[in-house]
PDB file of C-alpha atoms in Angstrom:
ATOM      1  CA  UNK A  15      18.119   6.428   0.501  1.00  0.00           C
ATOM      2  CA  UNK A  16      18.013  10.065  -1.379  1.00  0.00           C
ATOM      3  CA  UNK A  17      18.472  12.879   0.403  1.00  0.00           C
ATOM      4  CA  UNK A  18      15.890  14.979  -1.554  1.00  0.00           C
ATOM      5  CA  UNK A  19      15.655  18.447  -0.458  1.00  0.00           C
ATOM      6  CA  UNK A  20      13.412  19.436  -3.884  1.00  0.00           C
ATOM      7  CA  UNK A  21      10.285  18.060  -5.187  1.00  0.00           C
ATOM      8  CA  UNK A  22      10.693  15.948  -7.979  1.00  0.00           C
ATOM      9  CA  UNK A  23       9.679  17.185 -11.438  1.00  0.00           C
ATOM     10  CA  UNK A  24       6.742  16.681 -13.176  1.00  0.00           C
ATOM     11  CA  UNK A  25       7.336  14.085 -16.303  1.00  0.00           C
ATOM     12  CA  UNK A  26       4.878  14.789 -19.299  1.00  0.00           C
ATOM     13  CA  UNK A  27       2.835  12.019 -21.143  1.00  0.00           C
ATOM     14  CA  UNK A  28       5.278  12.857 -24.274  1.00  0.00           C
ATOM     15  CA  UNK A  29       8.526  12.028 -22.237  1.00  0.00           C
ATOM     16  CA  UNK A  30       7.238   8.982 -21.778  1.00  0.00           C
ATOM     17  CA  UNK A  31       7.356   5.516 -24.061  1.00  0.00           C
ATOM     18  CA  UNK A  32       6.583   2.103 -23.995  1.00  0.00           C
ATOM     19  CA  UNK A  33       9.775   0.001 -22.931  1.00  0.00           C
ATOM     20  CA  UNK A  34      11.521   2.654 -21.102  1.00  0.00           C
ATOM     21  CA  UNK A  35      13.048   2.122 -17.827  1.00  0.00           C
ATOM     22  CA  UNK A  36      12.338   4.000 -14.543  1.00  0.00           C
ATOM     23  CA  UNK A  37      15.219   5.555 -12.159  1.00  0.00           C
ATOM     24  CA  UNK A  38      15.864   3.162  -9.375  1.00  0.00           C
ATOM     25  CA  UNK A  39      15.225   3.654  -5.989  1.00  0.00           C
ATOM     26  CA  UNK A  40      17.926   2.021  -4.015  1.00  0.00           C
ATOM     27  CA  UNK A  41      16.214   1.856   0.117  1.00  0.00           C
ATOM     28  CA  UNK A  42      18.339   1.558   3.087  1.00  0.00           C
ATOM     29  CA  UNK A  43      18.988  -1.875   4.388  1.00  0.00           C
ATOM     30  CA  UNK A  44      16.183  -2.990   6.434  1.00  0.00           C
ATOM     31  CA  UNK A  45      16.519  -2.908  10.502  1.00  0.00           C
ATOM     32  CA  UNK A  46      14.856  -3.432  13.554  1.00  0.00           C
ATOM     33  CA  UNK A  47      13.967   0.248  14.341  1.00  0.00           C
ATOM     34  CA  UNK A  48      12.669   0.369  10.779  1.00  0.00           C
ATOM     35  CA  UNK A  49       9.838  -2.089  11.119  1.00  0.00           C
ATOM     36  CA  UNK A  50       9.260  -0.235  14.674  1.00  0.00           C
ATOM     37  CA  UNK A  51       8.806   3.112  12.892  1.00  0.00           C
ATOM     38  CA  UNK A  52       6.683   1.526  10.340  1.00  0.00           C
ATOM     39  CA  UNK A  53       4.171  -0.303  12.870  1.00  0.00           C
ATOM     40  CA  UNK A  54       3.699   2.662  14.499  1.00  0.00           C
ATOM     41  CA  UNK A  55       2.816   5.008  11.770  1.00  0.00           C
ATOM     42  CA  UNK A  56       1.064   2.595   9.667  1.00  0.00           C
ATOM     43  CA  UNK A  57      -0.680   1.282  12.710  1.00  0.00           C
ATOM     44  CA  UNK A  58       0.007  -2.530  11.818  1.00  0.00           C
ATOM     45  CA  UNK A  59       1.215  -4.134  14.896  1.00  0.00           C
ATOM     46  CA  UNK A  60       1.430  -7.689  13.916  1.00  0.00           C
ATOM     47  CA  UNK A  61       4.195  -9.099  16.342  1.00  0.00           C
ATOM     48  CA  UNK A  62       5.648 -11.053  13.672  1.00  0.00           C
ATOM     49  CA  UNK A  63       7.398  -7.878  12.135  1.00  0.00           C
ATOM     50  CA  UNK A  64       8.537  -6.455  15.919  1.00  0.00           C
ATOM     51  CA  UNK A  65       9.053  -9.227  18.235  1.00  0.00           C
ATOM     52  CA  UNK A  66      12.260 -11.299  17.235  1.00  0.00           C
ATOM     53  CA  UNK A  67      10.608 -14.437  19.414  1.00  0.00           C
ATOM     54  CA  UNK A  68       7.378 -14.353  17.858  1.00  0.00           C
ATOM     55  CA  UNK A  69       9.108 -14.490  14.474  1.00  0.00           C
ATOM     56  CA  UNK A  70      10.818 -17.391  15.939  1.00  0.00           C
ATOM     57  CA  UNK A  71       7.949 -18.974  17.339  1.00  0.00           C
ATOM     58  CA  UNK A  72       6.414 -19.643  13.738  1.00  0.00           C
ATOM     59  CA  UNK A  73       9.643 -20.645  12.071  1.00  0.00           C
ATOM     60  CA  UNK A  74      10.780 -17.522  10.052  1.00  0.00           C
ATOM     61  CA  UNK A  75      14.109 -17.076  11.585  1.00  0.00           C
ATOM     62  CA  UNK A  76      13.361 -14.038  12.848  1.00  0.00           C
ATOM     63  CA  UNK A  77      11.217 -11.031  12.342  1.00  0.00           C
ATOM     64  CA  UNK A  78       9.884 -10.154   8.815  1.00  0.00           C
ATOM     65  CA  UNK A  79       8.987  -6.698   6.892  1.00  0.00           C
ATOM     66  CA  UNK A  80       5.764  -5.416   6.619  1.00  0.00           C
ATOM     67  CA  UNK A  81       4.809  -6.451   3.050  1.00  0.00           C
ATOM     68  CA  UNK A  82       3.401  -2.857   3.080  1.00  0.00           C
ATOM     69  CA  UNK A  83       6.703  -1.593   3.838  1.00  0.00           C
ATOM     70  CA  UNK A  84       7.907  -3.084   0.759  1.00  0.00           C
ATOM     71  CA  UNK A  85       4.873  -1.613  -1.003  1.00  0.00           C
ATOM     72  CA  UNK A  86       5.536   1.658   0.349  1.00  0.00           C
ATOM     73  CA  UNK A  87       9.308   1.589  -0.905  1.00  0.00           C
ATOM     74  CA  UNK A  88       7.606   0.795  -4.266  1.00  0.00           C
ATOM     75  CA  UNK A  89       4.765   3.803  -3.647  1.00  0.00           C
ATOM     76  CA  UNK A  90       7.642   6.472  -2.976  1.00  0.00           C
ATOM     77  CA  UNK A  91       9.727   4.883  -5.905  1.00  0.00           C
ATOM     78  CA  UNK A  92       6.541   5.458  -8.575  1.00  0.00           C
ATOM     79  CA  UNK A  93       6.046   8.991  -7.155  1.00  0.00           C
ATOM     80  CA  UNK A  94       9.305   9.843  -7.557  1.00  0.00           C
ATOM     81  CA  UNK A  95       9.212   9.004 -11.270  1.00  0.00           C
ATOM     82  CA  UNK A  96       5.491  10.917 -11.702  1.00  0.00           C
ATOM     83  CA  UNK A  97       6.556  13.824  -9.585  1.00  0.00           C
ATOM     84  CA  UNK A  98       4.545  12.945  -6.961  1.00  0.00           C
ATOM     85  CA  UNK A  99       1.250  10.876  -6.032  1.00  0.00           C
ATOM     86  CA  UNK A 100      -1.018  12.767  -7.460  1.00  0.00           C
ATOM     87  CA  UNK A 101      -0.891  11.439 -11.454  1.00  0.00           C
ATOM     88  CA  UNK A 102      -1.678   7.799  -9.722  1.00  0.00           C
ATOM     89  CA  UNK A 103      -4.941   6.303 -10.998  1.00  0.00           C
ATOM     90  CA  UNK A 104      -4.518   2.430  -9.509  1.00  0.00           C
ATOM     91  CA  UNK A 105      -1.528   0.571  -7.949  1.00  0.00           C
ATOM     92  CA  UNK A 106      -1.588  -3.155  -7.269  1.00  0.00           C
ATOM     93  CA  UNK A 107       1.426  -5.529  -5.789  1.00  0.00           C
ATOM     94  CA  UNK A 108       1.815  -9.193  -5.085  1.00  0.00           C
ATOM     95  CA  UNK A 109       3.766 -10.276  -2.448  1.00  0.00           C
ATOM     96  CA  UNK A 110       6.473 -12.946  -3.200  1.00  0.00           C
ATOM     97  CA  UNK A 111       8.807 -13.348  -0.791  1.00  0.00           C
ATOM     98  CA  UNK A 112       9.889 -12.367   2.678  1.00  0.00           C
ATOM     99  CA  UNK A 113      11.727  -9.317   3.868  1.00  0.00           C
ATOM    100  CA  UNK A 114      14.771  -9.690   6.480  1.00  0.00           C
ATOM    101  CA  UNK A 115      16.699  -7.254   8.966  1.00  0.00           C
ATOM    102  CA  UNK A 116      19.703  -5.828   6.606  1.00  0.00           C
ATOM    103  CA  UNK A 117      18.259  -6.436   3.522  1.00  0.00           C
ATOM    104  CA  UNK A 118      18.751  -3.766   0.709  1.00  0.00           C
ATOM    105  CA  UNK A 119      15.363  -3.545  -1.443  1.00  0.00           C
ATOM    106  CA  UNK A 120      15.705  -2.166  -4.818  1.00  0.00           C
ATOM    107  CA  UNK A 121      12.564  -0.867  -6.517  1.00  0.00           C
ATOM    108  CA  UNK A 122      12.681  -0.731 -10.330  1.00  0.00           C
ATOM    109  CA  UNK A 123       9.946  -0.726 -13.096  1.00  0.00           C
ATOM    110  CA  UNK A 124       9.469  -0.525 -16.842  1.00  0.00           C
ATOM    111  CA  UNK A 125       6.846   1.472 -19.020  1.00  0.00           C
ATOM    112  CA  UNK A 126       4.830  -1.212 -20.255  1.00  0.00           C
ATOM    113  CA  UNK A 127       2.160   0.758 -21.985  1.00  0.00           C
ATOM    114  CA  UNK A 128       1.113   4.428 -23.317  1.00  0.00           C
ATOM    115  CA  UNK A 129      -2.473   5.451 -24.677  1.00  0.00           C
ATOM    116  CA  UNK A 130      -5.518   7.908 -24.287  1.00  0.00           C
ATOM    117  CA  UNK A 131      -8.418   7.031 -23.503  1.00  0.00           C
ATOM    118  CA  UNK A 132     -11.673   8.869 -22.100  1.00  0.00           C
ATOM    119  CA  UNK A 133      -9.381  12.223 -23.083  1.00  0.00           C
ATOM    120  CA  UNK A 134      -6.787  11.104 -20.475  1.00  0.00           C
ATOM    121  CA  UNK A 135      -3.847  10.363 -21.150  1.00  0.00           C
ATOM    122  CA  UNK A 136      -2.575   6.736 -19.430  1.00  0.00           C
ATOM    123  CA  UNK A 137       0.592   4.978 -18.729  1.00  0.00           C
ATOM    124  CA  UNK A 138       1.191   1.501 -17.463  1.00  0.00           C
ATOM    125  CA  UNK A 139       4.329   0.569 -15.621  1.00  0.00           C
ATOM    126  CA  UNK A 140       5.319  -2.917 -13.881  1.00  0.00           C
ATOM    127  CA  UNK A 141       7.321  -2.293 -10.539  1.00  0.00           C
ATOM    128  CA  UNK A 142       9.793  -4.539  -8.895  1.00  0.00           C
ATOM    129  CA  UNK A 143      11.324  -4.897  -5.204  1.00  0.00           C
ATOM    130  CA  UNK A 144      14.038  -6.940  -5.356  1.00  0.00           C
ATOM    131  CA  UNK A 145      16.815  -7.539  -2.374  1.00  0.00           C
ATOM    132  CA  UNK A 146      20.714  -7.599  -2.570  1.00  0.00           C
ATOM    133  CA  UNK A 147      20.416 -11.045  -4.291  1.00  0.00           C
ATOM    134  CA  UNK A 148      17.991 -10.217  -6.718  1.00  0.00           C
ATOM    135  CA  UNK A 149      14.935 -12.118  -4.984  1.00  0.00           C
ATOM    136  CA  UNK A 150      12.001 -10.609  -5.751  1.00  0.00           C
ATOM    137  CA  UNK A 151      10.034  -9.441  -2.575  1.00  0.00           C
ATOM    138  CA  UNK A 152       7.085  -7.909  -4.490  1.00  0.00           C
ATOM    139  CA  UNK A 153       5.865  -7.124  -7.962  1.00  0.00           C
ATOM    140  CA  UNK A 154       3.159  -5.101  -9.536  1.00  0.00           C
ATOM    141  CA  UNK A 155       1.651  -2.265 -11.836  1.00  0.00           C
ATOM    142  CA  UNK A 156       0.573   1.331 -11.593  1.00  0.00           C
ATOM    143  CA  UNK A 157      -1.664   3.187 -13.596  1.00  0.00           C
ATOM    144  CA  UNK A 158      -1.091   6.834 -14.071  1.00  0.00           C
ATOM    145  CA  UNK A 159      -2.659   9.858 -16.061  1.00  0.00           C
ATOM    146  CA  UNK A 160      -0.073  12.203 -16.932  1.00  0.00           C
ATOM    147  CA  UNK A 161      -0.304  15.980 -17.849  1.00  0.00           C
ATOM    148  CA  UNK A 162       0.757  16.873 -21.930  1.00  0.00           C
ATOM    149  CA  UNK A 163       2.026  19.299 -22.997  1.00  0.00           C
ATOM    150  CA  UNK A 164       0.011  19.635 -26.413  1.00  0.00           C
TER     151      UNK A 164
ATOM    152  CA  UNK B  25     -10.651 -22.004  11.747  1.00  0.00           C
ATOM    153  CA  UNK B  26     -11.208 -20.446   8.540  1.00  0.00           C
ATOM    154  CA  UNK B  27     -13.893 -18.252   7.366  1.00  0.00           C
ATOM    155  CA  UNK B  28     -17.399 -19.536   6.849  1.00  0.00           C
ATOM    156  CA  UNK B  29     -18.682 -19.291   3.184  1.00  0.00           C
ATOM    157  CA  UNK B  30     -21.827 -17.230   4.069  1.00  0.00           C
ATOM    158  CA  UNK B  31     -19.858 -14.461   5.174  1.00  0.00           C
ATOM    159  CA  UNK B  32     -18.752 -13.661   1.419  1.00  0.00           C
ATOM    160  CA  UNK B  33     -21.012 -10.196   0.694  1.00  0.00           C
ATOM    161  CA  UNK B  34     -21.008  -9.363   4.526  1.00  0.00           C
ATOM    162  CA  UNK B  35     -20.041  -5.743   5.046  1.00  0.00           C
ATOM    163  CA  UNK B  36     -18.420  -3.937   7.904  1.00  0.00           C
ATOM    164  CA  UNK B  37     -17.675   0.240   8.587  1.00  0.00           C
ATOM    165  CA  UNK B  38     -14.643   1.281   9.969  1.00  0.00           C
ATOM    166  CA  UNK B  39     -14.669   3.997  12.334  1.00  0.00           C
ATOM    167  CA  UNK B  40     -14.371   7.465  11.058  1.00  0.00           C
ATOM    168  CA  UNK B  41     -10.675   8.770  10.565  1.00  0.00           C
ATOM    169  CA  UNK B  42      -9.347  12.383  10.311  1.00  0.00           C
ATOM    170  CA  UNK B  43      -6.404  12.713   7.408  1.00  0.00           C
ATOM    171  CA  UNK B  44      -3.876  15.075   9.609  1.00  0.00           C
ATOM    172  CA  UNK B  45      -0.182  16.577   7.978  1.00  0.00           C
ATOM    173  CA  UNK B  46       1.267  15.245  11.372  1.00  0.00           C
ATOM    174  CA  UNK B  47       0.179  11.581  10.095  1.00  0.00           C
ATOM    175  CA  UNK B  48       0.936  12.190   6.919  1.00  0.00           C
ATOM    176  CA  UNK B  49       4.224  13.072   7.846  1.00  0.00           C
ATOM    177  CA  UNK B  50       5.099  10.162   9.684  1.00  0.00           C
ATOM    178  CA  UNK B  51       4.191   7.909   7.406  1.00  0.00           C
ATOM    179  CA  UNK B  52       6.092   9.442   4.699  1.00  0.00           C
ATOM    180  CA  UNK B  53       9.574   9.390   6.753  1.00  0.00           C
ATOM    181  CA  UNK B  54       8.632   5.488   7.931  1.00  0.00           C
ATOM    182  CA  UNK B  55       9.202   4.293   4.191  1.00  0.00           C
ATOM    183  CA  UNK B  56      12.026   6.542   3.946  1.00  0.00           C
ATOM    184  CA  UNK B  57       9.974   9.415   1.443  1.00  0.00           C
ATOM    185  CA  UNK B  58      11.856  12.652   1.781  1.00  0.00           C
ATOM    186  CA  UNK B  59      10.181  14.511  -0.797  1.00  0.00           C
ATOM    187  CA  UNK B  60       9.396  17.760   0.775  1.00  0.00           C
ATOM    188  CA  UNK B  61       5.397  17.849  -0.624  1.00  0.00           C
ATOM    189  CA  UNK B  62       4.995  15.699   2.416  1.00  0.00           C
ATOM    190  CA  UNK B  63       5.985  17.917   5.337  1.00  0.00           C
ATOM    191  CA  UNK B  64       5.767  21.425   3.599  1.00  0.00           C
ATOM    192  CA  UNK B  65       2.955  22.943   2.435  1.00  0.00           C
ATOM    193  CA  UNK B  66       3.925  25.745   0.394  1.00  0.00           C
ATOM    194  CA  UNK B  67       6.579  22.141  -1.504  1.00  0.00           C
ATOM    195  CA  UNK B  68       3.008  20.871  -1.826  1.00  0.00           C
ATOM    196  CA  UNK B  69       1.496  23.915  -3.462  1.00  0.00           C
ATOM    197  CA  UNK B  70       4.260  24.271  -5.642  1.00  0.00           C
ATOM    198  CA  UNK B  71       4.482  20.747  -6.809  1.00  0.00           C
ATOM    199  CA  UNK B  72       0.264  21.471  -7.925  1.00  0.00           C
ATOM    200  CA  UNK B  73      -1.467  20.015  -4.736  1.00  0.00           C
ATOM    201  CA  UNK B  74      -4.262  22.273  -2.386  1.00  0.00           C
ATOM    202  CA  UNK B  75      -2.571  21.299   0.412  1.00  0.00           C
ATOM    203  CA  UNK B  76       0.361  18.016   1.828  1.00  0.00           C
ATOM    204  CA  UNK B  77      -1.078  15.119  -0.127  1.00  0.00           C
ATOM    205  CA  UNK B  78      -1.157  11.363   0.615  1.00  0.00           C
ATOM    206  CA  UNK B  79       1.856   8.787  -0.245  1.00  0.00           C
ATOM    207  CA  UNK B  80       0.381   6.277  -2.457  1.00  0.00           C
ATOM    208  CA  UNK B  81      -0.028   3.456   0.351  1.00  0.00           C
ATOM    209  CA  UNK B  82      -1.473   6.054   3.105  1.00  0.00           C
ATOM    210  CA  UNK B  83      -4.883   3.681   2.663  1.00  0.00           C
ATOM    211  CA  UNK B  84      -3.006   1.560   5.197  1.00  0.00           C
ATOM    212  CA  UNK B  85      -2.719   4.159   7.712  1.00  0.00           C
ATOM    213  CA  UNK B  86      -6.453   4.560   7.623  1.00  0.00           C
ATOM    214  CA  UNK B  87      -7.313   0.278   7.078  1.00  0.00           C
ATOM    215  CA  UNK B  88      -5.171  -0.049  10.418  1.00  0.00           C
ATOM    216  CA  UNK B  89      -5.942   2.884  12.746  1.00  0.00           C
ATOM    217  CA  UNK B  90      -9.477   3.085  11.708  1.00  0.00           C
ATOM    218  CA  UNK B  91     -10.339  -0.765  12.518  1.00  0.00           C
ATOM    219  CA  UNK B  92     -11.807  -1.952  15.601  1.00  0.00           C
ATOM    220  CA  UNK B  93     -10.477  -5.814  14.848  1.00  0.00           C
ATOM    221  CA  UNK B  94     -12.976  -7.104  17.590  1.00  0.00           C
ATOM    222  CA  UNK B  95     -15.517  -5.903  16.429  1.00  0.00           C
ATOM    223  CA  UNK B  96     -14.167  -6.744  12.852  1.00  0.00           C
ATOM    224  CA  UNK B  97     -13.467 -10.259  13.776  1.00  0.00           C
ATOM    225  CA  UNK B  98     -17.022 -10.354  15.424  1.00  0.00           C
ATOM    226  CA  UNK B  99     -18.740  -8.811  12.454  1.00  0.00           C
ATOM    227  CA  UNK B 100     -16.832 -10.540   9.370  1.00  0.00           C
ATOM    228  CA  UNK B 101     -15.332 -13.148  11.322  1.00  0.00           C
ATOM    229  CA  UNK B 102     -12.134 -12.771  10.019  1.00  0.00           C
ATOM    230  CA  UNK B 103      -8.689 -13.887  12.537  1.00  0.00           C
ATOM    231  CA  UNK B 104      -7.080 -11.467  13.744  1.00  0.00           C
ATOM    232  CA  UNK B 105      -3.432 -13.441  13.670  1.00  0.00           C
ATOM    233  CA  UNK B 106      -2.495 -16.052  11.572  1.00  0.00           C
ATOM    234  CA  UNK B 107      -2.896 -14.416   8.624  1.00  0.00           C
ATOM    235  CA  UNK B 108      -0.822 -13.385   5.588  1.00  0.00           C
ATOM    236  CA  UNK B 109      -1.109 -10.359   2.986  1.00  0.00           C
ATOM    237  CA  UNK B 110      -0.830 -11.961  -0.616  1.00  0.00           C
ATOM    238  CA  UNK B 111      -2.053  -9.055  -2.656  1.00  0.00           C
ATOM    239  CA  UNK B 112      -2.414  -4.734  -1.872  1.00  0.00           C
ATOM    240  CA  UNK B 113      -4.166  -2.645  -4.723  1.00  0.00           C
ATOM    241  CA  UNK B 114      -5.617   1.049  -4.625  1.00  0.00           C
ATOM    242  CA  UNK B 115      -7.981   2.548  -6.888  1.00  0.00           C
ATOM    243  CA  UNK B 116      -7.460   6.744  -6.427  1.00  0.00           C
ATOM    244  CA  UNK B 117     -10.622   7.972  -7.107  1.00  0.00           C
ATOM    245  CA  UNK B 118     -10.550  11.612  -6.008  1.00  0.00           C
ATOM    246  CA  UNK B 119      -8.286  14.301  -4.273  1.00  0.00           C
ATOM    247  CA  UNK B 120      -8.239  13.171  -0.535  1.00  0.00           C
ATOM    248  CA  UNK B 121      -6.495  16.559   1.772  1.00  0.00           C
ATOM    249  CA  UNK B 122      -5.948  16.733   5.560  1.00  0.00           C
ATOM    250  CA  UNK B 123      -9.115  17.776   7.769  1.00  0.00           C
ATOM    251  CA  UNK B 124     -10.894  15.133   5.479  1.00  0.00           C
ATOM    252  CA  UNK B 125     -12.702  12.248   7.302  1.00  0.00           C
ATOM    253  CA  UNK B 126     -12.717   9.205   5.964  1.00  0.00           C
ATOM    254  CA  UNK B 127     -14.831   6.236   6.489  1.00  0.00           C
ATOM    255  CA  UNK B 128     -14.073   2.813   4.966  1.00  0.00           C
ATOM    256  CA  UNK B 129     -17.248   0.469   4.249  1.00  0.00           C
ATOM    257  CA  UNK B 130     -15.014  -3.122   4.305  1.00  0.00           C
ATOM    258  CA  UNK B 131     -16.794  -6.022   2.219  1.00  0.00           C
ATOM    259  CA  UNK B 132     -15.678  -9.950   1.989  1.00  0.00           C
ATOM    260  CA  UNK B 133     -15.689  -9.865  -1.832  1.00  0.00           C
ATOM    261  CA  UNK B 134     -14.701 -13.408  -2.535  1.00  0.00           C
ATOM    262  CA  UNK B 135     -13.389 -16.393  -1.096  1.00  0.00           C
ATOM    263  CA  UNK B 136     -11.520 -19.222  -2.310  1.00  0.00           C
ATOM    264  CA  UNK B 137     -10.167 -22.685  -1.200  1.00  0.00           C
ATOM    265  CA  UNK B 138      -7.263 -23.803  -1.872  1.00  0.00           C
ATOM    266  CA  UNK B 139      -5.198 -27.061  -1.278  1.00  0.00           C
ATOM    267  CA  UNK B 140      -1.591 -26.867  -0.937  1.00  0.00           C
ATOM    268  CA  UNK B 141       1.657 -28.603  -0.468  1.00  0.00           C
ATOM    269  CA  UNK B 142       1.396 -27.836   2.940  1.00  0.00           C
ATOM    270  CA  UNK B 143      -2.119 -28.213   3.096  1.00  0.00           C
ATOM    271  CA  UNK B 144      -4.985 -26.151   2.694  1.00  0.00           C
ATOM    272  CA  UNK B 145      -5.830 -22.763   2.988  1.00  0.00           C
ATOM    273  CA  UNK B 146      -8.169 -19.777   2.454  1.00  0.00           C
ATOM    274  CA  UNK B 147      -8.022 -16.416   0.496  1.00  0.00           C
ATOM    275  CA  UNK B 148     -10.328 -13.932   1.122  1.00  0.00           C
ATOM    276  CA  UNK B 149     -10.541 -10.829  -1.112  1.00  0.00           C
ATOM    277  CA  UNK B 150     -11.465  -7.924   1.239  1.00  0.00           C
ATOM    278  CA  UNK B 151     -12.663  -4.377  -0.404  1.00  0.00           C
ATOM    279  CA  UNK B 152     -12.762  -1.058   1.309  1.00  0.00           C
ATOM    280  CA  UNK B 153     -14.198   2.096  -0.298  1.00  0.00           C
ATOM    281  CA  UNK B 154     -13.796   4.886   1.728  1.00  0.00           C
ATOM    282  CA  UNK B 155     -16.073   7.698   1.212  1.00  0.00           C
ATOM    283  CA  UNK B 156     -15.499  11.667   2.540  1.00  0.00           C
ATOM    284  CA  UNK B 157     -17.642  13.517   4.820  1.00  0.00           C
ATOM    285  CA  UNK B 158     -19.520  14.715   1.249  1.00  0.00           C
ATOM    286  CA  UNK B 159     -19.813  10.988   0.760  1.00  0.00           C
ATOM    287  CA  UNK B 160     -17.518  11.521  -2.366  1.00  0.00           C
ATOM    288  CA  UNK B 161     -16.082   7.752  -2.474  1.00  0.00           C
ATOM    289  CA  UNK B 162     -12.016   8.718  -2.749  1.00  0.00           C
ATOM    290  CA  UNK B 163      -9.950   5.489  -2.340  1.00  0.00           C
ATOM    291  CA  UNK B 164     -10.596   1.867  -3.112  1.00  0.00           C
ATOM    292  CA  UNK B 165      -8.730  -0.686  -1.668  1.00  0.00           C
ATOM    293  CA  UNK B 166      -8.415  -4.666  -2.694  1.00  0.00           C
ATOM    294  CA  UNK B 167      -6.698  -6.657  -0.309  1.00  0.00           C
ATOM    295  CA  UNK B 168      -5.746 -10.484  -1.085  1.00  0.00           C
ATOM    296  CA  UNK B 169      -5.378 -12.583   2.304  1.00  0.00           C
ATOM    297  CA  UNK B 170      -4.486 -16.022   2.845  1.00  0.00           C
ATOM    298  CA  UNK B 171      -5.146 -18.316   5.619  1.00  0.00           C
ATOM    299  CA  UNK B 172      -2.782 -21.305   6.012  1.00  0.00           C
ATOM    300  CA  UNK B 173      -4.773 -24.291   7.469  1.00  0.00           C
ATOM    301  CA  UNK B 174      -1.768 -24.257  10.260  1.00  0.00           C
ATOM    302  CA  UNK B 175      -1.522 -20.449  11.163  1.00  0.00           C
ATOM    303  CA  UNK B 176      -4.804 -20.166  11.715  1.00  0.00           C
ATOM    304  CA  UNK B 177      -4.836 -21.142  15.501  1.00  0.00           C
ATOM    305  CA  UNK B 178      -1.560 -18.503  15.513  1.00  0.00           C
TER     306      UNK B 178
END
C-alpha cells in the first residue's frame, strides 16, 4: 500500500493518450480485520464478508471481500492517476470473481479513449483488479474530464 | 422468493444522510486511501477542492447507512440476504462537500430472468439519485443484483 504523505498531481488532458498505461496500485493482502474495517465504515454488514461460519454455511470456504472493497481499491487507484476524485464524470465495475483473506489485488487500467466534446475535455480508461494469480476480481471503465492546459 | 414483476418502476427514499469529514475519513483509510485531501483540509484546498471531498465509491457509505432495509424490503420487496452485487456504477453529477444532506430516491429500474446452470435467477437493476438539500441531484448510482433461485431463502 503507498505511504503517501502528498497529494497526487494533477495530470492534464495533453499528458494523456489513447493506449497508455496507468501506474499500478499494488493493495495490501486482504485480512480479516480488513473486511471488519470496511463493514463498518461502509455500513455493509452482510455476514458473509465477517463471519468465517456464515461463509461456510453457503459453501465459499470462508469469508469473502466486499465487492465494493474491490471497487474501492479500484476508486483510490483512478484518483490517484487524476489527482484526485474530483475530474471523475462516471465509474462502472463488474464483478467477476471472489475475493479471499491474503489475497494481493492489483488495480491496473489503460487509456482507452481521448476527445472533447460539449467543450470538455474526456478520457476513457478500462480498470482491472486482479489477485496474486492474475484472476480477475473486477473490471470496468471511468470517465473523466480533465483540465488543459491550452 | 424472487421479486414480483410489478414492482419494476416502484420507488423508495432513503432517509436523509449528513456527508461528515469524520466519515469521510474512515472510509478513505478502510480501502487503504492515504492521500491526505481526505483527512486535511487545507491538502484538500490545495489539491482545488472547497473543502475534504468524497472517494469515488463514498455512494456506498450513504446506499448503506441511509437504508432502512425493512422498510426497503417492505416497500420494494427486495431480500435482504441472499443476494449478490453483479454490477456498481456512479454518475458524478455535481460537487457533493461535508454538512451536505443527501437523500437517495431508490427505483427498481429493470428486471430480468435468467436460467442458469445452476438454475434460475433474478437481476434487478436498482437506481438511486440522490439529490442535496437545494434539491441539486449530485450522484447517480446503478446497481446490478442477482438473485440465485437457491440463495434466496439465505
Amino acid at each position: 500500500m503507498s505511504e503517501r504523505t502528498t497529494a497526487p498531481a494533477r495530470v492534464f488532458f495533453e499528458d494523456v493518450s489513447e493506449g497508455m498505461a496507468l501506474p499500478e496500485l499494488v493493495n495490501s493482502p486482504i485480512t480479516h480485520t480488513m473486511l471488519v474495517k470496511y463493514a463498518g465504515a461502509s455500513g455493509d454488514f452482510n455476514p458473509l464478508h465477517t463471519d468465517p461460519a456464515v461463509g461456510q454455511k453457503f459453501g465459499l470456504g470462508g469469508p469473502i471481500a466486499h465487492g465494493m472493497l474491490i471497487m474501492g481499491f479500484l476508486g483510490h487507484f483512478a484518483s490517484d492517476y487524476l489527482g484526485g476524485p474530483g475530474p471523475l464524470k462516471q465509474f462502472g465495475v463488474r464483478f467477476k470473481n471472489m475475493t479471499r483473506h491474503g489475497d494481493v489485488i492489483t488495480c491496473s487500467g489503460v487509456i482507452t479513449q481521448k476527445y472533447e466534446e460539449d467543450g470538455q475535455h474526456l478520457i476513457k480508461a478500462n480498470v482491472f483488479a486482479k489477485d496474486q494469480t492474475g484472476e480477475v476480481k473486477a473490471s470496468g471503465s471511468f470517465t473523466a474530464s480533465l483540465p488543459a492546459r491550452a | 422468493m424472487g421479486i414480483n414483476a410489478d414492482m419494476v418502476g416502484r420507488t423508495f427514499t432513503l432517509n436523509p444522510f449528513e456527508v461528515e469529514r469524520g466519515k469521510i475519513r474512515e472510509f478513505a483509510a478502510a480501502t487503504g486511501d492515504k492521500n491526505p485531501i481526505y483527512t486535511d483540509r487545507a491538502a484538500a484546498e490545495a489539491a482545488g477542492y472547497d473543502d475534504i471531498p468524497l472517494p469515488p465509491t463514498f455512494g456506498t457509505v450513504v446506499g448503506f447507512w441511509a437504508l432502512d432495509e425493512t422498510r426497503q424490503t417492505e416497500q420494494l420487496g427486495l431480500p435482504i440476504s441472499g443476494v449478490l452485487h453483479g454490477e456498481e456504477e456512479y454518475f458524478y453529477l455535481a460537487p457533493i462537500l461535508p454538512g451536505d444532506t443527501l437523500t437517495g430516491e431508490r427505483k427498481i429500474a429493470s428486471l430480468v430472468e435468467r436460467k442458469g446452470k445452476s438454475g434460475s435467477m433474478q437481476i434487478v437493476a436498482l437506481e438511486t439519485t440522490y439529490t442535496n438539500q437545494n434539491g441539486q441531484e449530485v450522484l447517480k448510482s446503478r446497481t446490478t443484483i442477482v438473485l440465485p433461485e437457491n440463495m434466496q431463502e439465505g
